[in-house]
Every structure is written in structure tokens, then in C-alpha cells.
Short mmCIF file of C-alpha atoms in Angstrom, two decimals:
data_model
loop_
_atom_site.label_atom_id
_atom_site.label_comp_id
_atom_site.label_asym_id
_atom_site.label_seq_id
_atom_site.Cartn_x
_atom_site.Cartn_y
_atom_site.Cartn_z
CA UNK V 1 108.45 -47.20 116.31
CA UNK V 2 105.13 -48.86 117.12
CA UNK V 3 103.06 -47.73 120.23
CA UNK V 4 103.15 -49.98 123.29
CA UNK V 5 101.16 -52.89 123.68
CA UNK V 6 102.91 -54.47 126.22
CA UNK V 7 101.56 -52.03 129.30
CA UNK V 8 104.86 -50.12 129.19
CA UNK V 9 103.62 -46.55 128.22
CA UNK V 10 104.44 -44.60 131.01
CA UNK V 11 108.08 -46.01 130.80
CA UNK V 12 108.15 -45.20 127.55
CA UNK V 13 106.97 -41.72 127.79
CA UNK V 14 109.65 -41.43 130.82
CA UNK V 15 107.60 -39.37 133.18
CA UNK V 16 108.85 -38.37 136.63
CA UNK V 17 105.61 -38.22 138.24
CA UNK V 18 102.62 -40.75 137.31
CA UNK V 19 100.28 -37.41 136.00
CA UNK V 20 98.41 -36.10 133.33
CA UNK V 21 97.24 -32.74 133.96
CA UNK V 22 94.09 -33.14 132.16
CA UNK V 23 93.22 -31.09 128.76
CA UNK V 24 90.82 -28.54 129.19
CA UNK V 25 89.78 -27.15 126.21
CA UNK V 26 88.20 -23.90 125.38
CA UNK V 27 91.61 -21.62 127.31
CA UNK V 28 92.46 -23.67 130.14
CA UNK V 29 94.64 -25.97 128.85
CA UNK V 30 97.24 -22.61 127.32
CA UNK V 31 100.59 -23.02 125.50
CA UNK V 32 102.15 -22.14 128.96
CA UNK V 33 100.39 -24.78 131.31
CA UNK V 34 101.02 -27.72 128.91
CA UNK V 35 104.80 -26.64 128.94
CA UNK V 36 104.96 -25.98 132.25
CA UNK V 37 103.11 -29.06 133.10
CA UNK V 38 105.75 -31.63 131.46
CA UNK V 39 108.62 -29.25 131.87
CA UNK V 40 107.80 -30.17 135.24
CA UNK V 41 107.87 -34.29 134.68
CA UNK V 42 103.86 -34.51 133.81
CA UNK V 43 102.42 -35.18 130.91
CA UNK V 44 100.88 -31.65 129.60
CA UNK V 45 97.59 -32.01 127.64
CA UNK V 46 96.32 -30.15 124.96
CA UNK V 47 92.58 -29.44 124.97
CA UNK V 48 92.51 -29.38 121.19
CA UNK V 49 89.02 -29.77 120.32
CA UNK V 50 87.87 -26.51 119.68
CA UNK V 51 91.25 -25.76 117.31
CA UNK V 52 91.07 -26.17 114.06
CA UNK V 53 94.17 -28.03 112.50
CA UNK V 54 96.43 -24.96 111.96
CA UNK V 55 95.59 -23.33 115.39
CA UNK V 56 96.96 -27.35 116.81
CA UNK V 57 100.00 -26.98 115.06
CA UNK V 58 100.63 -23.73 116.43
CA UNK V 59 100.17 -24.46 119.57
CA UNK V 60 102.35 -27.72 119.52
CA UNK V 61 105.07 -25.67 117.92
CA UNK V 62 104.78 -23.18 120.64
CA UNK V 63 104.85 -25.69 123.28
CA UNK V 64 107.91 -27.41 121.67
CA UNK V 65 109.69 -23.91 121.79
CA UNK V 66 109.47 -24.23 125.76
CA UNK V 67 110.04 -27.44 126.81
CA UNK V 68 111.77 -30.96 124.85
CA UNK V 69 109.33 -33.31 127.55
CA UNK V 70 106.41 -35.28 126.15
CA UNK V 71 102.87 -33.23 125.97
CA UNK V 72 99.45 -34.89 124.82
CA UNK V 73 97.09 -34.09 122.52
CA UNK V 74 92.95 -34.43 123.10
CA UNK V 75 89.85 -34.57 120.74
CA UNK V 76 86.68 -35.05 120.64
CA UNK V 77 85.21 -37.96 118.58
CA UNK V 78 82.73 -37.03 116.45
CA UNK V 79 79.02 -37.71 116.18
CA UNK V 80 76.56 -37.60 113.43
CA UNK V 81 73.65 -35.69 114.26
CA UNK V 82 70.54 -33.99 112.23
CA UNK V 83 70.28 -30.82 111.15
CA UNK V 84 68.38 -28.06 114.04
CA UNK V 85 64.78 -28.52 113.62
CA UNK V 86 63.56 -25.11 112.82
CA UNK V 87 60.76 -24.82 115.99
CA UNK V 88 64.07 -26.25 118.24
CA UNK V 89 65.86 -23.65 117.64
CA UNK V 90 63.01 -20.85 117.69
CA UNK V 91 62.44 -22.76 121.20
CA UNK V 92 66.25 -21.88 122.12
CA UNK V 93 66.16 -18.80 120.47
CA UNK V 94 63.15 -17.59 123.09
CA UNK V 95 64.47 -19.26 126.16
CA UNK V 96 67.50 -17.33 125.88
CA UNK V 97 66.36 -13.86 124.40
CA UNK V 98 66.26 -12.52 127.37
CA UNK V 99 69.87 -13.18 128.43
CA UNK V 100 71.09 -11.74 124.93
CA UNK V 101 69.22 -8.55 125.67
CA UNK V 102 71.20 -8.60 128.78
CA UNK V 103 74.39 -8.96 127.18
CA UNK V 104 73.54 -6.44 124.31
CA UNK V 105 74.02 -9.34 121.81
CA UNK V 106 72.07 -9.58 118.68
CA UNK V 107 69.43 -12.19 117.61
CA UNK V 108 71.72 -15.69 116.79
CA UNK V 109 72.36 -17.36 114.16
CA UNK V 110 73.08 -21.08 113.86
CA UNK V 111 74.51 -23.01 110.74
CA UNK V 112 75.79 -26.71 110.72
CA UNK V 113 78.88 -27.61 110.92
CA UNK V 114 78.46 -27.31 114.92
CA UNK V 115 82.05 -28.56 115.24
CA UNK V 116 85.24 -28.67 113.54
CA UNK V 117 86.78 -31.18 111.16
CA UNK V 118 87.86 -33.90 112.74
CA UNK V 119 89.72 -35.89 110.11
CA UNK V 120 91.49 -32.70 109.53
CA UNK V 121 92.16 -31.96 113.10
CA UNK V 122 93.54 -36.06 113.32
CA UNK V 123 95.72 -35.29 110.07
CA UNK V 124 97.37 -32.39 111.85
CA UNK V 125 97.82 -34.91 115.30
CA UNK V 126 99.87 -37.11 113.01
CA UNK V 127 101.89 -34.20 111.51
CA UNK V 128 102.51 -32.51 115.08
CA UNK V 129 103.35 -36.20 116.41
CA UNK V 130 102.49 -35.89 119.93
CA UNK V 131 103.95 -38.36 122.83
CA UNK V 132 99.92 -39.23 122.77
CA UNK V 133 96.89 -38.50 121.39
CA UNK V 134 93.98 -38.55 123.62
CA UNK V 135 89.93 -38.77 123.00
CA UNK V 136 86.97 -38.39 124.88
CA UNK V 137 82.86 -39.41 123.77
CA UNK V 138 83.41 -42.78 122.05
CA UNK V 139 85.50 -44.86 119.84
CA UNK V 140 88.55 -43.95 117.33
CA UNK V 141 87.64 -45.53 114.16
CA UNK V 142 89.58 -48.59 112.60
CA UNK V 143 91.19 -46.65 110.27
CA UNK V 144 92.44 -43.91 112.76
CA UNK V 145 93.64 -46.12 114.94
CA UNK V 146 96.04 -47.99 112.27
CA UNK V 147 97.02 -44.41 111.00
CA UNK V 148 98.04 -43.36 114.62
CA UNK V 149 100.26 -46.85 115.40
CA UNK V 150 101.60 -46.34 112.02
CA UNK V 151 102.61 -43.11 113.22
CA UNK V 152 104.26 -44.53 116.55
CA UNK V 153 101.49 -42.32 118.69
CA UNK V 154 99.99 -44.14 121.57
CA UNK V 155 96.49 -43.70 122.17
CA UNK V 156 94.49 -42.86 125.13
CA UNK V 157 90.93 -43.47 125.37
CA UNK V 158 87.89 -42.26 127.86
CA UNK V 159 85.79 -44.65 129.85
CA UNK V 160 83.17 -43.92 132.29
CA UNK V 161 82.19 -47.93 132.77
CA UNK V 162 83.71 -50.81 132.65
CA UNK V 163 81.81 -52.01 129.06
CA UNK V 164 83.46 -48.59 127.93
CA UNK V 165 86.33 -49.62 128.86
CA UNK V 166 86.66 -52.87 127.63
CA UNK V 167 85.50 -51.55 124.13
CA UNK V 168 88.16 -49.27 124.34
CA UNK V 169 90.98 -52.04 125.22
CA UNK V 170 88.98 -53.77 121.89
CA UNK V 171 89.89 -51.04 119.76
CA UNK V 172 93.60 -50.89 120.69
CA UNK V 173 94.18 -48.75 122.93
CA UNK V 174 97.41 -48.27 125.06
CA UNK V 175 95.88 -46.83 128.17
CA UNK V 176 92.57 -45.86 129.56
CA UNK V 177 91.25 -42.86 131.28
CA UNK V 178 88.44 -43.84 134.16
CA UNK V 179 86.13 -40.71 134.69
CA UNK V 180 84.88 -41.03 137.72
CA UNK V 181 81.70 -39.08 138.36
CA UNK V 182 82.92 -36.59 140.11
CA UNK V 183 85.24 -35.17 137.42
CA UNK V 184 85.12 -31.85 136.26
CA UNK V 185 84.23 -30.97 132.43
CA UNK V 186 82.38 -32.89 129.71
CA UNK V 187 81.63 -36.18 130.86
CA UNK V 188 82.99 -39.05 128.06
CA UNK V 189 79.81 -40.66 128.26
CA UNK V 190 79.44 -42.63 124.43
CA UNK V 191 76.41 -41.90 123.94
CA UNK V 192 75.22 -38.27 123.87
CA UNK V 193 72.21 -38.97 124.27
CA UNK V 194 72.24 -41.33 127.33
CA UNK V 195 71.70 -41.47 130.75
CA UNK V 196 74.88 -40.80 133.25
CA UNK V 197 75.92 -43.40 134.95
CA UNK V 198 76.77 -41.64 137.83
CA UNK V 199 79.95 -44.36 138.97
CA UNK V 200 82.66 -42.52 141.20
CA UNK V 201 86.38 -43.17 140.06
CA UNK V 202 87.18 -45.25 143.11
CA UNK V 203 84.18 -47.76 141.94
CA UNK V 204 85.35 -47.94 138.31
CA UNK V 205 88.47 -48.64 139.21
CA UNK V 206 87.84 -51.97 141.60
CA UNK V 207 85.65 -52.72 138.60
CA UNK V 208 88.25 -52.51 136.03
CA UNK V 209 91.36 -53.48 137.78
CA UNK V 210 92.39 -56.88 137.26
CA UNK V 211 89.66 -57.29 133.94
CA UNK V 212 91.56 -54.27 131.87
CA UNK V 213 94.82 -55.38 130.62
CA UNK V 214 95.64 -51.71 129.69
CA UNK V 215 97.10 -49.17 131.81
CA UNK V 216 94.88 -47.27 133.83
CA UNK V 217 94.51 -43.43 134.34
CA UNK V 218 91.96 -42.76 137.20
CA UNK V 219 90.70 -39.46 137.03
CA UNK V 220 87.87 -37.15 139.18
CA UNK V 221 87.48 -35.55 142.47
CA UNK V 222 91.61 -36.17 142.82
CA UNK V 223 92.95 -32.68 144.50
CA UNK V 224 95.71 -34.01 146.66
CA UNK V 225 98.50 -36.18 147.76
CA UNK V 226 96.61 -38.44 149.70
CA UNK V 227 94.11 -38.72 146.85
CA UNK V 228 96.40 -39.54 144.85
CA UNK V 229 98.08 -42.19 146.46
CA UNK V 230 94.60 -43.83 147.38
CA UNK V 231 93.79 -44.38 143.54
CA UNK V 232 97.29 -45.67 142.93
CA UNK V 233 97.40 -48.19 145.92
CA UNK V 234 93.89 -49.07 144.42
CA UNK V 235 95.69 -50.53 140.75
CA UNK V 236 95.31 -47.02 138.90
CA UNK V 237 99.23 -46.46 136.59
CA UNK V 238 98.58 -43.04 137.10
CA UNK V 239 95.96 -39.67 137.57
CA UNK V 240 94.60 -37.42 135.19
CA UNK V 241 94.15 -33.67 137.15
CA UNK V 242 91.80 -30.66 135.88
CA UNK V 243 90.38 -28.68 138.37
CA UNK V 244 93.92 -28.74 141.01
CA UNK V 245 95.77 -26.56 138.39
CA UNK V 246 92.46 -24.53 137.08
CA UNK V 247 93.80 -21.08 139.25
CA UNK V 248 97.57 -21.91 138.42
CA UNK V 249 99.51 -19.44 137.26
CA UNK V 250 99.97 -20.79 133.66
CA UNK V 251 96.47 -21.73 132.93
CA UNK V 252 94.32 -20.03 130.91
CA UNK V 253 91.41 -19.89 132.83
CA UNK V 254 89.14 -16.25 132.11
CA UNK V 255 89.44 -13.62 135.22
CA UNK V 256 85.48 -14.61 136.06
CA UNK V 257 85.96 -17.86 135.88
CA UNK V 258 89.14 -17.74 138.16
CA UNK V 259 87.27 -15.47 140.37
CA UNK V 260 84.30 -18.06 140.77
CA UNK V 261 86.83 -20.50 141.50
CA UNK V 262 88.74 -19.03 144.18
CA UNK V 263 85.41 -17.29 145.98
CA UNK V 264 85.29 -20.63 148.57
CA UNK V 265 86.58 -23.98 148.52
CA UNK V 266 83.50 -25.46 149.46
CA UNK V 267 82.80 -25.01 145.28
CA UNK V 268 79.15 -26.38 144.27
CA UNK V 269 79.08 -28.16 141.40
CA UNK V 270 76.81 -30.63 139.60
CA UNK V 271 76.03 -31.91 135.75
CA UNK V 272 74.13 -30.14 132.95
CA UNK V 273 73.54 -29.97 129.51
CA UNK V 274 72.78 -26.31 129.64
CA UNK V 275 75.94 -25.45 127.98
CA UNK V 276 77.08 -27.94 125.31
CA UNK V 277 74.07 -30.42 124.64
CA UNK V 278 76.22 -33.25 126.90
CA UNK V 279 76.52 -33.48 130.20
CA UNK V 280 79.45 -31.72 132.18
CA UNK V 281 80.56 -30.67 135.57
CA UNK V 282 80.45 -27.58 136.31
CA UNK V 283 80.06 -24.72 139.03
CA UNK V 284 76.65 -23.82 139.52
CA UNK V 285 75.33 -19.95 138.04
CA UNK V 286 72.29 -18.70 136.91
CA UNK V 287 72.31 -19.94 133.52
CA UNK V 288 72.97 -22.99 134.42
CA UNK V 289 70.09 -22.94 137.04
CA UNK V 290 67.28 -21.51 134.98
CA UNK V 291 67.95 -23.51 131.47
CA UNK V 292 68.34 -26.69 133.51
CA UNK V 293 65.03 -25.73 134.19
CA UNK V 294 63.70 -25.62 130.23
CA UNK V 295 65.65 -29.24 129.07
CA UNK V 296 63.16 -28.76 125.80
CA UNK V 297 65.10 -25.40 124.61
CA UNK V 298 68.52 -27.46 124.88
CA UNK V 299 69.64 -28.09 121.76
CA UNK V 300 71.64 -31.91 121.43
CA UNK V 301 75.63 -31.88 121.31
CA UNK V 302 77.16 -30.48 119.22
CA UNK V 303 74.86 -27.82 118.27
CA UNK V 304 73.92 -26.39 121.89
CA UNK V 305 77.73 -25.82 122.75
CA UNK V 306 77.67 -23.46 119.49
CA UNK V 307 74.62 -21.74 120.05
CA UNK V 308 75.96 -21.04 123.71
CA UNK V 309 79.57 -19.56 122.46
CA UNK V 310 78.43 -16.04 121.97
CA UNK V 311 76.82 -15.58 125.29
CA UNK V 312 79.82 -17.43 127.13
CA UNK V 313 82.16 -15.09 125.33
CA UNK V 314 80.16 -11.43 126.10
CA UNK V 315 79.93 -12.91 129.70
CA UNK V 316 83.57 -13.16 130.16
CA UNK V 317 84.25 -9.84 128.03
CA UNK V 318 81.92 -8.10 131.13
CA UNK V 319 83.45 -10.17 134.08
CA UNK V 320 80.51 -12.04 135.08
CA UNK V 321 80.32 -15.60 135.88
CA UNK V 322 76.62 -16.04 134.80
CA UNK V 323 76.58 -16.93 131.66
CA UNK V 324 79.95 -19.02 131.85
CA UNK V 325 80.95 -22.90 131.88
CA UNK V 326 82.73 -22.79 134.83
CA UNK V 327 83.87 -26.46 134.26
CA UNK V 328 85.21 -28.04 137.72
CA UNK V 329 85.30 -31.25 139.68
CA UNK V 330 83.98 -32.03 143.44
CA UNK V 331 87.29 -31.81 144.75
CA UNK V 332 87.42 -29.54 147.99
CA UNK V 333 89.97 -27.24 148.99
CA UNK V 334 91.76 -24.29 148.60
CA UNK V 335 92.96 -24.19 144.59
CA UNK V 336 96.85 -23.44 144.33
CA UNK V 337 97.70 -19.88 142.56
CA UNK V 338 101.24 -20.71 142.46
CA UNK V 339 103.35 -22.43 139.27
CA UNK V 340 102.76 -25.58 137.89
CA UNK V 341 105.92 -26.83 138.81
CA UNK V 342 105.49 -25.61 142.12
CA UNK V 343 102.24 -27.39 142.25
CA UNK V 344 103.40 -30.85 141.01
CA UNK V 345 106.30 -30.71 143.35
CA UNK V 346 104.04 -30.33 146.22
CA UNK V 347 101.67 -33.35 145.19
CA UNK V 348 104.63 -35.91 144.83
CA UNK V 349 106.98 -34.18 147.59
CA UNK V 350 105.76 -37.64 149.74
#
């Protein structure tokens, strides 16, 4: 079986409700969310960019044990980048001594590779055999792509313009997330390096619609019901959903993270590279504030996101917020604590 070309992947995947709830690496995204998520007649994701290839399998295998629907797979495309110029990192090192002393961690250490292997992570995609496969930050090369069609595994890509986008349809893509700016997470900007371009979903998608051929997913800033059907009357095939299901039962998310989440629903958010090197959405907290502050001791993407992992792990261990990438969107309102299921029902109830 080939993957669709014809604009027929949702049909094909058989969903009862036009969702993706949206793969948020790094805990989020757990065994029991993804399950529960197309259990529940969604399309689960898994935020798999942080696994190495076993750790994917594992957690496909574990999904498969609770639930026979369709679940996704996500990655990160890789980027080359240089080696940490020693005075960079002393720069880093300094700027965040201080908050190390704090969390009585010792002086850090920081060796290349900043990420994991991503033709080994693909390798196990193909094994695993997901409904999809999913990617965020650029382009899946030539050679990917033809592996993954051989396979029968449609492809999802990440656009946050409409020359994104229409590289991505290029490429061969079956369907197309639009990030809208006020989406939660890493934004898939292509370039690392570059400026946001700061275009809300609802403006990508009169942009794309009707000049994409491709199904499109519109995705940011969509909490409810109403938001939902306002994105689908305006030509998006269906949503992708983070933040909505962050304080569900199933997820993942850390008990200080949760806690930041659920303190209002009025939840202040805006982008930074403080954490990872790229920009992503996130709540605002004092490392955020301060090191937004000192852009010349943040290290580029990949790097920064591994130099950050042992303060973002001691701040969770302790229960504080601080020091944490509390990753959400500019949706308002109260965040459901309930199932999944329970969840989804109540979103497509209309």
C-alpha cells in the first residue's frame, strides 16, 4: 500500500473526529495519552524526538497493547551545526552558574552529538510502521521520503508560511500542519536561525487554502468547539491540539508544570530561545525572563536545549516551575483535568 496522494488521508486513517492531539515531546505526549487519544477516534501523536530508536519502539509497542486505532509518530529534522565555540560556552557556562548553585548542580559539561540519531530514529519509524509519521523544522530528505511511501506511511509536514508550505507539498507530502503563531511548543520555523514570522493560524490558512493541494491541519491558539469549527469552516481538513489536553489525566505533563498550568487561565505566554536555541511558546518564569535578557549566552539549536536538560530536570525533581519549559499556546480558559476521551467527546459533542 502506497500513501495517499489523492487528498484522502483522513479517510484512510478512518478517524471519528477531524483531530490530532499534537505530539509533545519531552513527557507530555505519554504511552497513555496517545492511546487514549485515538482510542478515543483522534489521531494520538508521539513526541518522539528526544527517544532514541529503542525507547520509540517501546513506546509504540506499548501503545499498540492499549488500543488497535491509528497513532502518529513526530521528529525533528535535523540540522548541521558547528561544534560550541569554547568562549560560547564559557559565556553560557557564567550566565547560568548562578542558577546551578541554586539547584545544587555541578559545573556542566557539553559534548556534541546535541541530539539523537536521526536516521536511526527514521529506521525504527519504518519498523514500528505508524498510521503517520510526522516532522517539524524543515524538509524530509529525498531519500526518506521514498523509504517512507515505500513503507505505505503517510507523511505529515510543518509549515509556518505559505513558501513552507508549498515546499512541503514539493517534497511529497500527504498533509500539512499550519502553525499558527500562537501555538504552543517549538515553533517549525526552517531555519533555526531566522526571524519568526509571527503569522496567526487563521492568516495562514486564507493564505494557503485554495493554493495547497494537500490536506490541511490548522493548528495554534485552538482550545474549543467553536475554535474549532471556525478553522474548519475556514478550508482547514482538520486541528492539531497541544495545550487543551496538557492537564488531562493521561498526559505526562511534570506536577510543576501542571501546577503552572492550572494557577489561572489567563496563562502568559510568549517565544524564546532561552531553552532550546529555537524559538518556542512557552509560559513565562524567571529563567525564561532573565536569559531572554543575555541572547549572547544562548547557545544555537540543538546545543542550548542540551545544555538546559540538567537544570530543567533538578527543577522539576524540587517542584519549581523556574527553571522549566512550560511549553503552551495562547489559548484561554480553564484546562480540562478530566480523560481524554472525556475531553474529545466534549469538543465534537456539537
Amino acid at each position: 500500500m502506497s500513501a495517499p496522494t489523492d487528498g484522502n488521508l483522513f479517510r484512510q486513517l478512518d478517524l471519528k473526529h477531524p483531530l490530532i492531539v499534537a505530539p509533545m515531546a519531552g513527557g507530555p505526549s505519554s504511552v497513555e495519552l496517545v492511546a487514549a487519544a485515538s482510542a478515543a477516534g483522534a489521531l494520538g501523536a508521539m513526541g518522539a524526538a528526544y527517544s532514541n530508536a529503542a525507547a520509540i519502539e517501546a513506546f509504540a509497542d506499548q501503545v499498540r497493547q492499549r488500543t488497535e486505532r491509528p497513532f502518529s509518530i513526530n521528529l525533528f529534522i535535523p540540522h548541521s551545526i558547528p561544534e560550541v565555540a569554547a568562549d560560547r560556552f564559557e559565556h553560557a557556562v557564567a550566565a547560568t552558574a548562578q542558577y546551578r548553585q541554586e539547584l545544587e548542580l555541578p559545573s556542566p559539561q557539553l559534548e556534541a552529538p546535541y541530539e539523537e540519531d536521526f536516521d536511526a530514529q527514521f529506521d525504527a519509524v519504518l519498523r514500528v510502521k505508524p498510521a503517520c509519521f510526522s516532522f517539524v523544522f524543515g524538509l524530509l530528505s529525498a531519500d526518506h521520503v521514498r523509504e517512507a511511501k515505500k513503507a505505505g506511511i503517510p507523511l505529515i509536514g510543518t509549515a509556518t508560511t505559505l513558501e513552507e508550505a508549498r515546499t512541503l507539498e514539493d517534497s511529497g507530502v500527504d498533509a500539512i500542519v499550519l502553525q499558527g503563531f500562537e501555538a504552543g511548543g517549538h515553533r517549525g520555523i526552517f531555519d533555526a536561525a531566522a526571524a519568526d514570522p509571527e503569522i496567526g493560524v487563521r492568516d495562514l490558512l486564507a493564505q494557503c487554502v485554495g493554493t495547497i493541494r494537500v490536506p490541511l491541519i490548522a493548528a495554534g491558539g485552538i482550545m474549543t468547539s467553536g475554535d474549532i469549527r471556525s478553522v474548519l469552516q475556514a478550508g482547514a481538513q482538520a486541528v492539531q491540539m497541544g495545550t487543551a489536553f496538557l492537564a488531562c489525566a493521561e498526559a505526562g505533563t511534570s506536577t510543576p508544570y501542571r501546577g503552572k498550568l492550572l494557577e489561572t487561565s489567563e496563562r502568559r505566554t510568549r517565544t524564546t530561545r532561552a531553552f532550546s536555541g529555537r524559538f518556542a511558546r512557552g509560559i513565562e518564569n524567571r529563567f525564561m525572563d532573565e536569559m531572554d535578557g543575555e541572547p549572547d549566552a544562548i547557545l544555537s539549536f540543538p546545543a542550548q536545549n542540551k545544555f538546559t536538560r540538567d537544570m530543567r530536570g533538578a527543577s522539576t525533581a524540587k517542584g519549581s516551575p523556574d527553571f522549566l519549559s512550560l511549553w503552551s499556546g495562547t489559548g484561554r480558559g480553564e484546562l480540562w483535568q478530566g480523560s481524554a476521551a472525556a475531553l474529545i467527546k466534549r469538543l465534537f459533542e456539537d
